[in-house]
Amino acid sequence: MSATLPAAAAPPQRTAVDTHCPYCALQCGMGLRPGGPGAVPEVVEREAFPVNRGALCGKGRTAAAVLDPRLRLTGPLVRRDGELVPAGWDEALDRAAEGLARTRAAHGPDAVGVFGGGGLTNEKAYALGKFARVALSTSQIDYNGRFCMSSAAAAHQRAFGLDRGLPFPLEDVARTGCVILVGSNLAETMPPALRYLRELRENGGKLIVIDPRRTRTAEQADLHLAPRPGTDLALALGMLHLVVAEGRVDEEFVTERTAGWPEARSAAMAHWPELVERITGVPLPAVREAVDMFCGAETGMVLTARGPEQQSKGTDTVGAWINFCLATGRAGRPLSGYGCLTGQGNGQGGREHGQKADQLPGYRKLVDPAARAHVAGVWGVDPESLPGPGRSAYELLDALGGEVRSLLLMGSNPVVSAPRAAHVAERFAALDFLVVADVVLSETAAMADVVLPVTQWAEETGTTTNLEGRVILRRKAVDPPEGVRSDLHVLHGLARRMGREKGFPIDPEEVFEELRRASAGGPADYSGISYRRITEEDGVFWPCPDEGHPGTRRLFLERFATEDGRARFVPVTHRPAAEEPDEEYPVFLTTGRVVAQYQSGAQTRRVAELNAAAPGPFVELHPRLAERIGVAEGEAVAVTSRRGRAVAPARVTRDIRQDTVFMPFHWPGEGRANTLTNPALDPTSRMPEFKVCAVRVEAADGP
């Protein structure tokens, strides 16, 4: 009788860790199931998270690929004899601290700059701002979120007294009567959010999309308006003019809940419909149809994104759309309001807690004595020791190698992402000393004197704040490579070497607990939010002033966040872009993203599946323009502005205006779109004018 063989051992059960996508501001929920030894974890759906309900775009589905040690930094690098070579952590941190301290001693604290990123967790953004002001005593700190939604933030503050991307949860978008979507291509930039627009229409609501291109999002619309780049402000004012002229102002709402209407009305009435038609190129009947559609619904929302915001008049443009919402009574009421679709993963939280040049944690103003006293008390320093506001992001980059001699950079790649990028690269090259902490060797990191490899989303725990103002928790799911440490470890090590033994903990929950105290009583009050609550409630909306508070899902329903509770109309007037087409540069250039890449592409360009879908830059142009310059689909096109020249293959389509070309901005090299873009700044937000500049377009030699 043969022996019975034992049953094969069942494979160990691998439980997925609930976490969030590392990319856009949706911060989609996902699960991450660790693989076997040496294997990349598996991304799985997490249907219970209410924002995306399990849906993920290609970037989310492939997010775990960048965890592969072969695609990222796994140990520190220092520059020796002009080359970056491997080094130990102690040597790298010693050299970094010595370089920053040397500049500070020789040239003063403001000769040392700090540049952060909108992808840093709240804990890291908070610690970075504290490090700049306490350990370095420098005012020179800003972050790439200045390039994201700073114009919308400034307009929010002027009108409502508070800035949160959306004053309502995304679920409300599907239930309103009409949405005007200005300068956003959700289908490419945050695909899981497109379901809310589909559900809107399924529920009988209307969608109006305003974009110079007929994008995949515009194809979903009931009405698409294609204005000339840089004329969104005139369009908003023209629509408000029609609201007034046709007696569609909600007089009761305006009287009871707003201030400043007479001045804003007078400014709008100077933009009569025929003038607006000439400025924007949008036919007057289409403008009237948009007003009819919006005012004919009982509720409505205006949502903006980078199109109207990344302009030298972005704050006024957003302000005009807010005026339109206020005049029609579509604000401060259920299923109505103005909102901004934040771009970067933690674009909202990143600016709330101190890495922006003029702000302290809790969205407090750096110039407010009470705010300085509160935060200094939490930090255990004299309020007088805190420096004042510094330069905005582009102004800081422009000062590199001049008044700012050394720089600590975390989570950003300005050599690709900043406007006038060739000039920015020259400024980086002029620095005395550069320290970069990043996941990969980006184009900017490759210029550094010290490169510090840091953990990424799945290798660390920390909070982010999505576009709704929902504070969520990314949980650690896997261990990082042996030679990689967290940004909090980096700041702890640098601070200790610069004489600050305490105040920079490595544990993210300990940092968050301090952030709660620092934010208490501020506009962005997180004091009632804890890791436990976030876990139990699928995120908590701020403001949340105590642990018994439910969080604030919907803002402004009772009052606005101004002293008297009234929203403020701000009178605005259309003005041209900083650079309009002329005889030498006769075409508009506008820029944006494609679905398979993200921001400067530093991470997504390392993922094979994403590169197969979007392998490189291109120039999108209308067939008539292509015929005029003698290029066909796929042939090389040279695009030249006053700042430089870029070359990329032609993509010929009727889905763009004849006077406009479009380039995505994810790539370095000769196809770098930001070689061309204009750094002209909005006077209020200091946002560069990425979305509008004048170019010359011609056939280029070669393939």
XYZ file of C-alpha atoms in Angstrom:
703
model
C 0.000 0.000 0.000
C 1.573 3.290 -1.089
C 2.081 6.131 1.344
C -0.216 9.149 1.054
C 1.699 12.249 0.053
C 1.049 15.344 2.177
C -1.004 18.059 0.504
C 0.987 20.921 -0.981
C 1.202 23.888 1.364
C -1.175 26.672 0.394
C 0.562 29.858 -0.694
C 0.612 32.518 2.036
C -2.379 34.824 1.891
C -1.287 38.298 0.800
C -3.551 41.029 2.130
C -3.777 44.273 0.194
C -2.983 47.433 2.124
C -5.488 50.250 1.644
C -3.694 53.307 0.287
C -3.963 55.982 -2.415
C -2.573 56.713 -5.868
C 0.546 58.933 -5.841
C -0.426 61.086 -8.801
C -3.202 63.653 -9.315
C -5.364 65.485 -6.781
C -8.167 62.918 -6.921
C -5.920 60.767 -4.714
C -7.852 57.701 -5.842
C -8.212 54.898 -3.350
C -6.439 51.670 -4.248
C -5.118 48.559 -2.602
C -1.513 47.439 -2.819
C -0.819 43.725 -2.452
C 2.846 42.982 -1.712
C 4.484 40.547 -4.082
C 6.959 37.824 -3.319
C 10.659 38.460 -2.725
C 11.939 40.905 -5.325
C 8.525 41.268 -6.982
C 6.748 44.553 -7.626
C 3.509 44.855 -5.588
C 0.147 44.440 -7.293
C -2.308 47.327 -7.522
C -5.890 46.227 -6.831
C -9.198 48.085 -6.859
C -10.600 49.608 -3.701
C -14.257 50.074 -4.509
C -15.232 51.362 -1.071
C -13.328 54.654 -1.393
C -15.988 57.178 -2.442
C -13.946 59.439 -4.745
C -13.063 56.925 -7.485
C -15.142 53.895 -6.402
C -12.469 51.513 -7.611
C -11.771 53.153 -10.969
C -8.119 53.858 -11.830
C -6.442 55.393 -14.854
C -3.375 53.903 -16.527
C -1.029 55.854 -14.281
C -2.763 54.537 -11.176
C -2.807 50.958 -12.429
C 0.935 51.072 -13.144
C 1.921 53.168 -10.112
C 3.720 50.262 -8.465
C 6.142 49.946 -11.371
C 8.288 52.827 -10.114
C 8.839 50.902 -6.863
C 11.144 48.632 -8.874
C 14.686 49.349 -7.601
C 15.962 49.232 -11.185
C 13.948 52.341 -12.058
C 14.867 54.605 -9.150
C 17.611 55.841 -6.854
C 18.766 53.319 -4.247
C 21.634 55.169 -2.570
C 23.017 58.698 -2.057
C 25.192 60.358 -4.671
C 27.790 63.114 -4.239
C 29.694 65.037 -6.869
C 33.398 64.325 -7.091
C 35.588 65.653 -9.893
C 32.469 66.754 -11.745
C 30.725 63.369 -11.562
C 27.973 62.030 -9.322
C 29.273 58.947 -7.504
C 27.817 56.683 -4.783
C 28.312 57.688 -1.151
C 27.114 56.669 2.287
C 24.311 58.499 4.055
C 26.544 60.096 6.678
C 28.876 61.510 4.055
C 25.999 62.746 1.906
C 24.199 64.453 4.805
C 27.476 65.905 6.117
C 28.250 67.409 2.732
C 24.716 68.711 2.294
C 24.650 70.388 5.705
C 28.153 71.818 5.268
C 27.297 73.281 1.860
C 24.126 74.981 3.082
C 25.823 76.227 6.260
C 28.800 77.559 4.304
C 26.545 79.677 2.100
C 24.578 80.902 5.109
C 27.746 81.943 6.933
C 29.226 83.698 3.914
C 26.158 85.409 2.461
C 23.418 85.368 5.109
C 20.370 83.119 5.605
C 18.447 84.418 2.586
C 21.258 83.231 0.310
C 19.967 79.704 0.994
C 16.761 78.726 -0.791
C 14.302 75.867 -0.355
C 12.045 74.617 -3.159
C 9.336 72.063 -2.389
C 6.725 70.082 -4.264
C 2.972 69.639 -4.476
C 3.415 65.891 -4.213
C 4.953 65.977 -0.732
C 2.709 64.697 2.044
C 1.301 67.172 4.542
C 3.847 65.981 7.082
C 6.776 66.583 4.725
C 5.463 69.937 3.489
C 5.007 71.045 7.102
C 8.467 69.861 8.142
C 10.098 71.482 5.104
C 8.544 74.866 5.866
C 9.597 74.568 9.495
C 13.126 73.552 8.483
C 13.481 76.580 6.207
C 12.312 79.053 8.836
C 13.774 77.487 11.986
C 16.907 75.573 10.958
C 17.961 77.797 8.048
C 16.234 81.063 9.115
C 15.586 81.788 5.440
C 12.603 83.521 3.891
C 13.441 81.970 0.517
C 11.028 79.047 0.317
C 8.320 78.275 -2.210
C 7.127 75.239 -4.133
C 5.923 74.062 -7.524
C 2.301 74.263 -6.389
C 2.652 77.976 -7.169
C 2.460 76.752 -10.790
C -0.720 74.766 -10.078
C -3.670 76.676 -8.644
C -2.282 79.796 -6.986
C -4.491 82.079 -9.115
C -7.616 80.212 -8.051
C -6.421 80.297 -4.445
C -5.944 84.072 -4.574
C -9.378 84.589 -6.150
C -10.942 82.268 -3.566
C -9.408 84.305 -0.771
C -10.573 87.627 -2.240
C -14.145 86.486 -2.783
C -14.857 83.966 -0.042
C -12.191 84.567 2.611
C -11.038 80.957 2.376
C -9.365 78.787 -0.244
C -10.292 75.142 -0.644
C -10.212 73.701 -4.159
C -13.789 72.426 -4.100
C -16.147 73.762 -1.417
C -18.226 70.610 -1.865
C -17.516 66.893 -2.422
C -17.200 65.592 -5.976
C -20.424 63.635 -5.588
C -22.312 66.955 -5.770
C -21.051 67.575 -9.323
C -23.181 64.716 -10.640
C -26.289 66.124 -8.968
C -26.197 69.778 -10.016
C -28.165 71.226 -12.919
C -25.370 72.623 -15.087
C -21.570 72.619 -14.983
C -19.349 75.092 -16.820
C -15.909 73.496 -17.060
C -13.248 76.068 -17.956
C -9.822 75.012 -19.214
C -9.896 71.440 -17.933
C -9.449 68.195 -19.822
C -10.550 65.787 -17.106
C -10.566 62.842 -19.496
C -6.766 63.111 -19.734
C -5.734 64.730 -16.448
C -7.887 62.794 -13.948
C -9.910 60.188 -15.887
C -11.791 58.627 -12.934
C -13.451 62.012 -12.324
C -15.041 61.937 -15.771
C -17.712 59.604 -14.391
C -19.177 62.546 -12.426
C -19.730 64.464 -15.665
C -21.289 61.423 -17.314
C -23.570 60.954 -14.308
C -24.445 64.655 -14.457
C -25.782 64.240 -17.971
C -27.481 60.938 -17.148
C -29.292 62.807 -14.367
C -30.518 65.425 -16.848
C -27.870 68.057 -16.121
C -25.981 70.030 -18.765
C -22.241 70.308 -19.394
C -20.533 73.301 -21.024
C -16.807 72.973 -21.765
C -14.640 76.003 -22.544
C -11.310 75.116 -24.176
C -9.399 76.195 -27.321
C -9.196 72.481 -28.203
C -11.985 69.981 -28.746
C -10.572 67.562 -26.195
C -11.882 64.177 -25.131
C -13.638 66.035 -22.326
C -15.184 68.589 -24.703
C -16.610 65.690 -26.715
C -18.759 64.848 -23.661
C -20.274 68.333 -23.549
C -23.698 69.628 -24.523
C -21.926 72.811 -25.626
C -18.263 73.469 -26.423
C -16.896 77.029 -26.641
C -13.393 77.447 -28.110
C -12.064 80.919 -27.227
C -8.692 82.285 -28.278
C -6.072 81.450 -25.638
C -5.908 84.158 -23.007
C -9.453 85.463 -23.497
C -11.326 83.490 -20.808
C -11.633 86.686 -18.749
C -13.442 88.505 -21.554
C -15.746 85.519 -22.063
C -16.727 85.411 -18.382
C -17.377 89.161 -18.369
C -19.457 88.912 -21.543
C -21.590 86.186 -20.019
C -22.089 88.262 -16.875
C -23.068 91.226 -19.086
C -25.812 89.092 -20.632
C -26.992 87.955 -17.188
C -27.451 91.598 -16.188
C -28.926 92.733 -19.511
C -31.462 89.914 -19.556
C -32.575 90.395 -15.949
C -31.182 87.116 -14.687
C -29.376 88.447 -11.604
C -30.480 86.761 -8.366
C -31.154 90.076 -6.643
C -32.207 88.532 -3.324
C -29.000 86.511 -3.027
C -26.847 89.457 -4.088
C -28.492 91.726 -1.529
C -28.447 89.292 1.382
C -25.153 87.460 0.962
C -22.695 89.581 -1.049
C -20.932 92.949 -1.137
C -19.416 95.003 -3.962
C -21.954 94.221 -6.686
C -22.393 97.735 -8.160
C -18.699 98.046 -9.023
C -18.478 94.527 -10.461
C -21.654 95.085 -12.488
C -20.260 98.315 -13.977
C -17.045 96.544 -14.974
C -18.984 93.719 -16.640
C -21.272 96.077 -18.543
C -18.235 97.534 -20.324
C -17.835 94.128 -22.029
C -20.775 94.155 -24.412
C -21.478 90.950 -26.360
C -20.203 92.064 -29.778
C -16.906 93.200 -28.251
C -16.527 89.899 -26.447
C -17.214 88.034 -29.688
C -14.370 89.949 -31.371
C -11.954 89.373 -28.482
C -12.665 85.679 -27.926
C -13.625 84.449 -31.372
C -16.646 82.698 -29.817
C -19.831 83.387 -31.822
C -22.361 85.460 -29.907
C -25.192 82.897 -30.338
C -23.000 80.307 -28.592
C -22.307 82.707 -25.710
C -26.058 83.339 -25.350
C -26.740 79.606 -25.433
C -24.251 79.054 -22.599
C -25.952 81.703 -20.459
C -29.392 80.256 -21.234
C -28.226 76.753 -20.345
C -26.638 77.795 -17.048
C -29.389 80.156 -15.894
C -32.108 77.764 -17.008
C -30.995 75.172 -14.454
C -32.021 75.486 -10.815
C -28.471 74.818 -9.618
C -25.080 75.216 -11.247
C -21.318 75.136 -10.810
C -18.314 76.696 -12.509
C -15.164 74.579 -12.280
C -11.821 75.950 -13.490
C -8.433 74.375 -14.000
C -5.068 75.427 -15.348
C -6.409 76.878 -18.620
C -7.750 80.143 -17.171
C -5.506 80.058 -14.095
C -2.027 79.801 -15.652
C -2.231 83.288 -17.094
C -0.743 86.644 -16.149
C -4.331 87.669 -15.331
C -5.363 84.317 -13.846
C -6.586 85.713 -10.524
C -8.883 88.206 -12.255
C -10.080 85.539 -14.675
C -11.098 83.224 -11.845
C -12.581 86.267 -10.095
C -14.788 86.946 -13.119
C -16.147 83.390 -13.010
C -16.783 83.751 -9.271
C -18.659 87.011 -9.982
C -20.750 85.107 -12.527
C -21.613 82.480 -9.895
C -22.466 85.089 -7.261
C -24.636 87.186 -9.576
C -26.700 84.145 -10.543
C -27.001 82.936 -6.945
C -24.916 79.846 -7.701
C -22.696 79.941 -4.610
C -23.146 79.230 -0.926
C -26.110 77.000 -1.704
C -26.510 73.227 -2.024
C -25.319 71.774 -5.352
C -23.992 75.166 -6.498
C -20.740 77.062 -6.375
C -17.357 77.833 -7.824
C -14.582 75.253 -7.532
C -11.040 74.666 -8.724
C -9.822 71.276 -9.940
C -6.470 71.069 -8.193
C -3.787 69.356 -10.286
C -0.993 67.917 -8.155
C -1.460 65.039 -5.732
C -1.190 67.236 -2.641
C -1.562 70.604 -4.312
C -4.168 71.524 -1.700
C -2.403 70.382 1.471
C 1.009 71.329 0.135
C 0.248 75.043 0.328
C -1.717 74.908 3.574
C 1.103 74.078 5.932
C 4.035 76.322 5.239
C 6.070 75.599 2.127
C 4.563 78.576 0.305
C 6.562 81.808 0.544
C 3.917 83.804 2.409
C 2.199 81.204 4.581
C 2.505 79.391 7.888
C 0.793 76.102 8.844
C -2.989 76.133 8.930
C -3.064 78.492 5.945
C -2.049 81.336 8.237
C -0.505 84.490 6.820
C 3.154 84.946 7.563
C 2.667 88.691 8.081
C -0.044 88.222 10.743
C 1.484 88.787 14.227
C -1.059 86.492 15.881
C -0.328 83.716 13.394
C 3.427 84.092 13.931
C 2.972 83.966 17.697
C 0.804 80.839 17.557
C 3.095 78.863 15.260
C 6.260 80.053 17.019
C 4.740 78.825 20.286
C 4.216 75.360 18.822
C 7.766 75.389 17.448
C 9.301 76.707 20.654
C 10.964 79.721 19.043
C 10.712 83.492 19.340
C 8.136 84.893 16.867
C 10.641 87.624 15.993
C 13.051 84.951 14.768
C 10.692 83.852 11.990
C 11.648 85.453 8.658
C 9.085 87.319 6.576
C 7.684 86.373 3.162
C 10.141 85.406 0.442
C 10.119 85.156 -3.328
C 7.457 83.273 -5.264
C 8.452 80.110 -7.124
C 9.595 81.529 -10.458
C 11.172 84.566 -8.825
C 13.098 82.237 -6.529
C 14.306 80.145 -9.474
C 15.267 83.300 -11.362
C 17.391 84.418 -8.364
C 19.455 81.204 -8.263
C 23.142 81.852 -8.684
C 22.585 85.505 -7.774
C 21.093 86.467 -4.446
C 20.253 82.829 -3.733
C 23.533 80.887 -3.791
C 22.525 77.424 -2.530
C 19.299 75.443 -2.759
C 17.638 72.480 -1.092
C 15.064 70.991 -3.476
C 12.519 68.286 -2.632
C 10.055 66.599 -4.966
C 10.250 68.894 -7.992
C 11.919 68.984 -11.403
C 11.992 72.663 -12.472
C 14.474 72.125 -15.293
C 11.553 70.548 -17.181
C 8.499 72.004 -15.435
C 9.293 75.709 -14.991
C 8.539 78.363 -17.616
C 11.467 79.626 -19.707
C 13.102 76.331 -18.772
C 16.415 76.861 -20.569
C 16.976 80.005 -18.493
C 15.999 78.128 -15.321
C 18.549 75.414 -16.153
C 21.199 78.125 -16.500
C 20.271 79.482 -13.073
C 20.643 76.015 -11.537
C 24.049 75.670 -13.167
C 25.096 79.001 -11.604
C 24.419 77.827 -8.018
C 27.279 77.411 -5.582
C 25.622 74.333 -4.098
C 22.545 72.201 -4.839
C 21.002 69.425 -2.750
C 18.151 67.385 -4.246
C 16.019 64.805 -2.458
C 14.029 62.708 -4.922
C 12.871 59.233 -5.830
C 14.579 59.218 -9.235
C 17.521 60.971 -10.856
C 15.466 63.677 -12.532
C 16.927 66.182 -14.965
C 17.275 68.636 -12.068
C 18.733 66.065 -9.678
C 21.400 65.262 -12.278
C 22.747 68.806 -11.758
C 23.063 68.470 -7.970
C 26.113 68.344 -5.723
C 24.339 65.928 -3.380
C 21.436 63.645 -4.310
C 19.471 62.011 -1.490
C 17.259 59.018 -2.448
C 13.946 59.171 -0.625
C 10.974 56.922 -0.072
C 7.855 57.201 -2.166
C 4.122 56.789 -1.638
C 3.951 53.032 -0.958
C 7.076 52.953 1.212
C 5.927 55.467 3.813
C 2.848 56.559 5.708
C 1.540 60.110 5.512
C -1.469 62.274 4.769
C -2.437 64.243 1.691
C -5.423 66.509 1.042
C -7.328 65.944 -2.172
C -9.106 68.500 -4.348
C -12.252 68.273 -2.189
C -10.389 69.221 1.001
C -10.599 65.590 2.156
C -7.561 64.655 4.272
C -6.643 61.047 3.506
C -3.968 58.605 4.662
C -1.485 56.882 2.389
C -0.290 53.803 4.236
C 3.048 52.113 3.968
C 2.673 48.835 2.104
C 6.240 47.769 1.296
C 9.736 48.409 2.581
C 11.995 50.721 0.572
C 15.351 49.571 -0.798
C 18.012 49.402 1.907
C 19.775 52.605 0.828
C 16.640 54.775 0.755
C 15.331 56.973 3.596
C 12.345 59.267 4.021
C 12.308 63.035 3.473
C 11.586 63.366 7.195
C 14.805 61.464 7.893
C 16.657 63.848 5.570
C 15.313 66.932 7.353
C 16.045 65.384 10.744
C 19.628 64.633 9.715
C 20.239 68.064 8.224
C 18.671 69.886 11.180
C 20.763 67.933 13.680
C 23.927 68.761 11.769
C 22.920 72.422 11.790
C 22.461 72.557 15.558
C 18.768 71.645 15.878
C 18.804 68.419 17.886
C 15.052 68.499 18.509
C 11.967 69.530 16.585
C 12.337 67.400 13.436
C 11.027 63.905 14.206
C 11.196 61.066 11.717
C 7.863 59.431 12.598
C 5.123 60.868 10.322
C 2.326 60.508 12.887
C 4.387 62.477 15.405
C 4.833 65.203 12.783
C 1.099 65.158 12.026
C 0.252 65.571 15.702
C 2.415 68.700 15.779
C 0.804 69.898 12.536
C -2.602 69.561 14.214
C -1.491 71.882 17.006
C 0.103 74.348 14.595
C -3.016 74.500 12.408
C -5.452 74.850 15.329
C -7.571 77.956 14.949
C -6.273 78.688 11.452
C -8.321 78.777 8.245
C -7.181 75.231 7.379
C -7.801 73.780 10.829
C -6.739 70.112 11.076
C -6.765 69.952 14.872
C -9.726 67.570 15.012
C -8.259 65.178 12.421
C -6.245 62.106 13.427
C -4.846 59.071 11.670
C -7.509 57.017 13.466
C -10.374 59.199 12.220
C -9.078 59.260 8.675
C -8.932 55.456 8.667
C -12.418 55.030 10.112
C -14.123 57.712 7.998
C -12.416 57.349 4.589
C -10.914 60.789 5.067
C -11.964 63.897 6.968
C -12.822 67.253 5.390
C -11.200 70.377 6.814
C -11.837 72.650 8.602
C -12.261 70.274 11.523
C -11.551 72.180 14.752
C -11.984 69.378 17.295
C -12.342 65.613 17.491
C -16.093 65.870 18.022
C -16.526 67.876 14.806
C -17.700 65.888 11.760
C -15.495 67.786 9.326
C -16.825 70.285 6.800
C -17.956 68.576 3.606
C -19.703 71.686 2.256
C -18.449 75.198 2.852
C -20.309 78.526 2.840
C -23.882 77.207 3.139
C -24.589 79.504 6.099
C -21.996 82.230 5.633
C -18.799 82.925 3.742
C -15.470 83.032 5.573
C -15.202 86.813 5.516
C -15.508 89.021 8.587
C -19.144 89.890 7.852
C -20.032 86.533 6.274
C -20.667 88.079 2.839
C -18.947 87.054 -0.377
C -17.069 89.812 -2.151
C -17.594 90.770 -5.776
C -14.310 92.044 -7.221
C -14.532 94.341 -10.274
C -12.252 93.064 -13.043
C -11.581 94.115 -16.626
C -10.227 92.156 -19.569
C -6.670 92.825 -20.649
C -4.511 91.088 -23.260
C -2.045 88.340 -22.492
C 1.470 89.484 -21.652
C 2.485 88.360 -25.138
C 0.072 88.416 -28.063
C 0.789 87.055 -31.562
C 2.395 89.504 -33.997
C 3.992 89.442 -37.433
C 7.135 87.662 -36.191
C 5.373 85.222 -33.855
C 1.871 84.895 -35.326
C 0.489 81.798 -33.542
C -0.668 81.063 -29.991
C 0.987 78.250 -28.048
C -0.844 76.548 -25.208
C 0.410 73.595 -23.155
C -0.998 70.787 -21.047
C -0.929 67.122 -20.111
C -1.654 63.787 -21.796
C -3.316 60.891 -20.046
C -0.315 58.525 -19.910
C 2.229 60.956 -18.437
C 2.311 63.149 -15.344
C 3.871 66.570 -14.677
C 7.563 66.614 -15.720
C 7.416 62.863 -16.415
C 10.301 62.141 -14.041
C 8.524 59.007 -12.797
C 5.996 58.110 -15.497
C 8.621 58.253 -18.261
C 10.252 55.267 -16.546
C 7.164 53.035 -16.925
C 7.170 50.943 -20.123
C 3.370 50.736 -20.488
C 2.966 54.507 -20.145
C 5.800 55.227 -22.563
C 4.240 52.917 -25.113
C 1.026 54.944 -24.879
C 2.758 58.350 -24.918
C 6.345 57.944 -26.112
C 7.268 61.572 -26.641
C 6.303 65.180 -27.288
C 4.260 66.405 -30.245
C 2.862 69.589 -31.734
C -0.890 69.552 -32.245
C -2.004 71.875 -35.062
C -4.939 72.441 -37.385
C -4.807 71.059 -40.969
C -4.903 74.570 -42.462
C -1.908 75.666 -40.406
C -0.106 72.434 -41.280
C -0.770 73.031 -44.971
C 0.398 76.618 -44.723
C 3.774 75.655 -43.264
C 4.116 72.513 -45.388
C 4.101 69.700 -42.829
C 2.173 66.447 -42.695
C 1.260 64.118 -39.837
C 4.388 62.893 -38.048
C 6.807 65.292 -39.707
C 9.049 67.485 -37.578
C 7.713 70.902 -36.574
C 9.848 73.668 -35.101
C 8.077 75.943 -32.626
C 9.981 79.107 -31.723
C 9.204 81.775 -29.130
C 11.217 84.710 -27.849
C 12.740 82.333 -25.282
C 13.834 79.398 -27.398
C 13.019 76.669 -29.905
C 11.437 73.229 -29.563
C 11.069 70.518 -32.198
C 8.541 67.664 -32.142
C 6.416 65.612 -34.578
C 3.223 67.114 -35.997
C -0.139 65.819 -34.856
C -2.659 67.237 -37.322
C -6.269 67.550 -36.142
C -9.348 69.680 -36.623
C -9.869 69.611 -32.855
C -7.818 72.765 -32.303
C -8.206 76.379 -33.362
C -6.424 77.395 -36.580
C -4.490 80.130 -34.754
C -3.241 77.849 -31.955
C -0.812 74.982 -31.415
C -0.665 72.708 -28.381
C 2.318 70.913 -26.829
C 2.383 68.596 -23.782
C 5.030 69.517 -21.212
C 6.223 66.132 -19.883
C 9.505 65.759 -21.766
C 13.013 67.252 -21.625
C 15.307 67.714 -24.606
C 14.516 69.403 -27.883
C 10.769 68.754 -27.441
C 10.628 70.542 -24.081
C 7.510 72.720 -24.244
C 8.618 74.898 -21.341
C 11.597 76.095 -23.313
C 8.985 78.285 -25.021
C 6.623 79.360 -22.247
C 6.437 82.864 -20.849
C 7.311 83.531 -17.170
C 5.173 86.702 -17.089
C 3.577 86.683 -13.627
C 0.077 87.373 -12.368
C 0.474 90.423 -10.088
C -1.525 88.838 -7.268
C -0.827 85.102 -7.360
C 2.638 85.262 -9.005
C 1.474 82.484 -11.348
C 3.472 82.309 -14.613
C 1.636 82.498 -17.934
C 2.154 78.887 -19.031
C -1.027 78.760 -21.091
C -0.461 81.649 -23.517
C 2.506 82.822 -25.530
C 3.282 83.842 -29.106
C 5.264 81.471 -31.343
C 6.420 80.940 -34.894
C 5.672 77.504 -36.370
C 7.540 76.057 -39.346
C 8.708 72.796 -40.846
C 11.926 71.491 -39.295
C 14.700 69.624 -41.038
C 14.896 65.902 -40.361
C 12.334 63.337 -39.186
